[in-house]
CSV table of C-alpha atoms in Angstrom, one decimal:
chain,number,residue,atom,x,y,z
A,1,ILE,CA,-22.7,-8.6,13.3
A,2,LYS,CA,-21.5,-5.1,12.7
A,3,THR,CA,-18.4,-5.1,10.4
A,4,GLN,CA,-15.6,-2.7,10.8
A,5,ARG,CA,-14.3,-1.3,7.6
A,6,CYS,CA,-11.0,0.5,7.2
A,7,LEU,CA,-9.9,2.5,4.1
A,8,ILE,CA,-6.6,4.3,3.9
A,9,VAL,CA,-5.2,6.4,1.1
A,10,ARG,CA,-1.9,8.1,0.4
A,11,PRO,CA,0.4,6.7,3.1
A,12,PHE,CA,4.2,7.2,3.2
A,13,TRP,CA,3.5,10.7,2.5
A,14,SER,CA,1.9,13.8,3.7
A,15,GLN,CA,-1.8,13.0,3.7
A,16,VAL,CA,-4.3,10.4,4.7
A,17,LEU,CA,-7.7,11.0,3.1
A,18,VAL,CA,-9.7,8.4,5.0
A,19,ASN,CA,-8.7,6.4,8.1
A,20,ILE,CA,-11.8,5.0,9.7
A,21,GLY,CA,-10.8,3.4,13.0
A,22,ASN,CA,-7.3,5.0,12.9
A,23,HIS,CA,-5.6,1.7,12.1
A,24,PHE,CA,-3.2,3.3,9.6
A,25,ASP,CA,-0.1,4.9,11.3
A,26,LEU,CA,0.9,7.8,9.1
A,27,LYS,CA,4.3,8.2,10.8
A,28,ALA,CA,5.2,4.6,10.2
A,29,SER,CA,3.2,4.3,6.9
A,30,VAL,CA,1.8,1.0,8.2
A,31,PHE,CA,-1.8,-0.4,8.4
A,32,GLN,CA,-2.3,-2.7,11.4
A,33,ALA,CA,-5.4,-4.9,11.1
A,34,PRO,CA,-7.9,-4.5,13.9
A,35,ARG,CA,-9.4,-7.9,13.3
A,36,ARG,CA,-8.9,-11.2,11.4
A,37,GLY,CA,-10.5,-11.3,7.9
A,38,ILE,CA,-10.3,-11.0,4.2
A,39,TYR,CA,-9.0,-7.5,3.2
A,40,SER,CA,-8.7,-5.8,-0.2
A,41,PHE,CA,-5.5,-3.8,-0.8
A,42,SER,CA,-4.5,-1.9,-3.8
A,43,PHE,CA,-1.8,0.6,-4.7
A,44,HIS,CA,-0.9,2.9,-7.6
A,45,VAL,CA,2.7,4.4,-7.7
A,46,VAL,CA,3.9,6.9,-10.2
A,47,LYS,CA,7.5,7.5,-11.0
A,48,VAL,CA,8.3,10.9,-12.5
A,49,TYR,CA,11.3,12.0,-14.6
A,50,ASN,CA,13.2,8.9,-13.6
A,51,ARG,CA,14.9,6.5,-16.1
A,52,GLN,CA,15.3,3.7,-13.5
A,53,THR,CA,13.1,0.7,-13.1
A,54,ILE,CA,11.2,0.8,-9.9
A,55,GLN,CA,9.7,-2.2,-8.0
A,56,VAL,CA,7.1,-1.7,-5.3
A,57,ASN,CA,6.1,-4.5,-3.0
A,58,LEU,CA,3.0,-4.8,-0.8
A,59,MET,CA,4.3,-6.3,2.4
A,60,GLN,CA,2.5,-8.3,5.1
A,61,ASN,CA,4.5,-8.7,8.3
A,62,ASP,CA,7.8,-8.0,6.4
A,63,TYR,CA,7.1,-10.6,3.7
A,64,PRO,CA,6.3,-9.5,0.1
A,65,VAL,CA,2.9,-10.5,-1.1
A,66,ILE,CA,2.6,-8.8,-4.6
A,67,SER,CA,4.8,-6.5,-6.6
A,68,ALA,CA,4.4,-3.9,-9.4
A,69,PHE,CA,7.1,-2.7,-11.8
A,70,ALA,CA,7.6,0.4,-13.9
A,71,GLY,CA,10.7,0.4,-16.1
A,72,ASP,CA,10.1,2.2,-19.5
A,73,GLN,CA,13.2,4.2,-20.2
A,74,ASP,CA,11.6,6.5,-22.8
A,75,VAL,CA,8.8,8.1,-20.8
A,76,THR,CA,8.8,10.9,-18.2
A,77,ARG,CA,5.9,9.5,-16.2
A,78,GLU,CA,5.0,5.9,-15.7
A,79,ALA,CA,2.6,4.1,-13.3
A,80,ALA,CA,2.8,0.7,-11.5
A,81,SER,CA,-0.3,-0.7,-9.9
A,82,ASN,CA,-1.5,-3.9,-8.3
A,83,GLY,CA,-4.2,-5.2,-6.0
A,84,VAL,CA,-5.0,-8.3,-3.9
A,85,LEU,CA,-7.5,-10.0,-1.6
A,86,LEU,CA,-5.5,-11.0,1.4
A,87,MET,CA,-6.2,-13.2,4.5
A,88,VAL,CA,-5.0,-11.0,7.4
A,89,GLU,CA,-4.8,-11.9,11.1
A,90,ARG,CA,-5.5,-9.4,13.9
A,91,GLU,CA,-2.5,-7.0,14.3
A,92,ASP,CA,-0.9,-8.0,11.0
A,93,ARG,CA,1.0,-5.1,9.4
A,94,VAL,CA,0.5,-4.2,5.8
A,95,TYR,CA,2.5,-1.6,4.0
A,96,LEU,CA,4.3,-0.6,0.8
A,97,LYS,CA,8.1,-1.0,0.3
A,98,LEU,CA,10.1,0.5,-2.6
A,99,GLU,CA,12.3,-2.5,-3.3
A,100,ARG,CA,14.2,-1.1,-6.3
A,101,GLY,CA,14.8,2.3,-7.8
A,102,THR,CA,13.9,5.8,-6.6
A,103,LEU,CA,10.9,8.0,-6.9
A,104,MET,CA,12.1,11.4,-8.0
A,105,GLY,CA,8.7,12.8,-7.6
A,106,GLY,CA,8.4,11.2,-4.2
A,107,TRP,CA,5.2,9.5,-3.1
A,108,LYS,CA,3.0,12.5,-3.8
A,109,TYR,CA,1.4,11.0,-6.9
A,110,SER,CA,0.8,7.6,-5.4
A,111,THR,CA,-2.0,5.9,-3.5
A,112,PHE,CA,-2.4,2.9,-1.2
A,113,SER,CA,-5.8,1.8,0.1
A,114,GLY,CA,-7.3,-1.1,1.9
A,115,PHE,CA,-10.5,-2.2,3.5
A,116,LEU,CA,-12.1,-5.2,5.2
A,117,VAL,CA,-14.2,-7.3,2.8
A,118,PHE,CA,-15.2,-10.1,5.1
A,119,PRO,CA,-14.6,-10.5,8.8
A,120,LEU,CA,-13.6,-14.0,10.1
């Protein structure tokens, strides 16, 4: 069986570095799974010059799966990261959602990536 792998990086934003299979929609900032399987997703978000707490959720079909927080008030830059292995059905949508706070530096310092680990 030939497996299809998808890797997407830097959505929400201005640039996609790799999008094998074109299953990441840059305009909507959403990955849509081409097949059922176990996928690995990770993200790294940086807030810059912002004294607010931020919360970023990895969403699957409009439901939060995992979150990451950055809330130190005494730093000018802070990162929030997380990752997960996730059971995904064909045509499921996976994306990031800024649930709380704002990113003064925008999404330009942040990444989001995912790939198929095991097809089912």
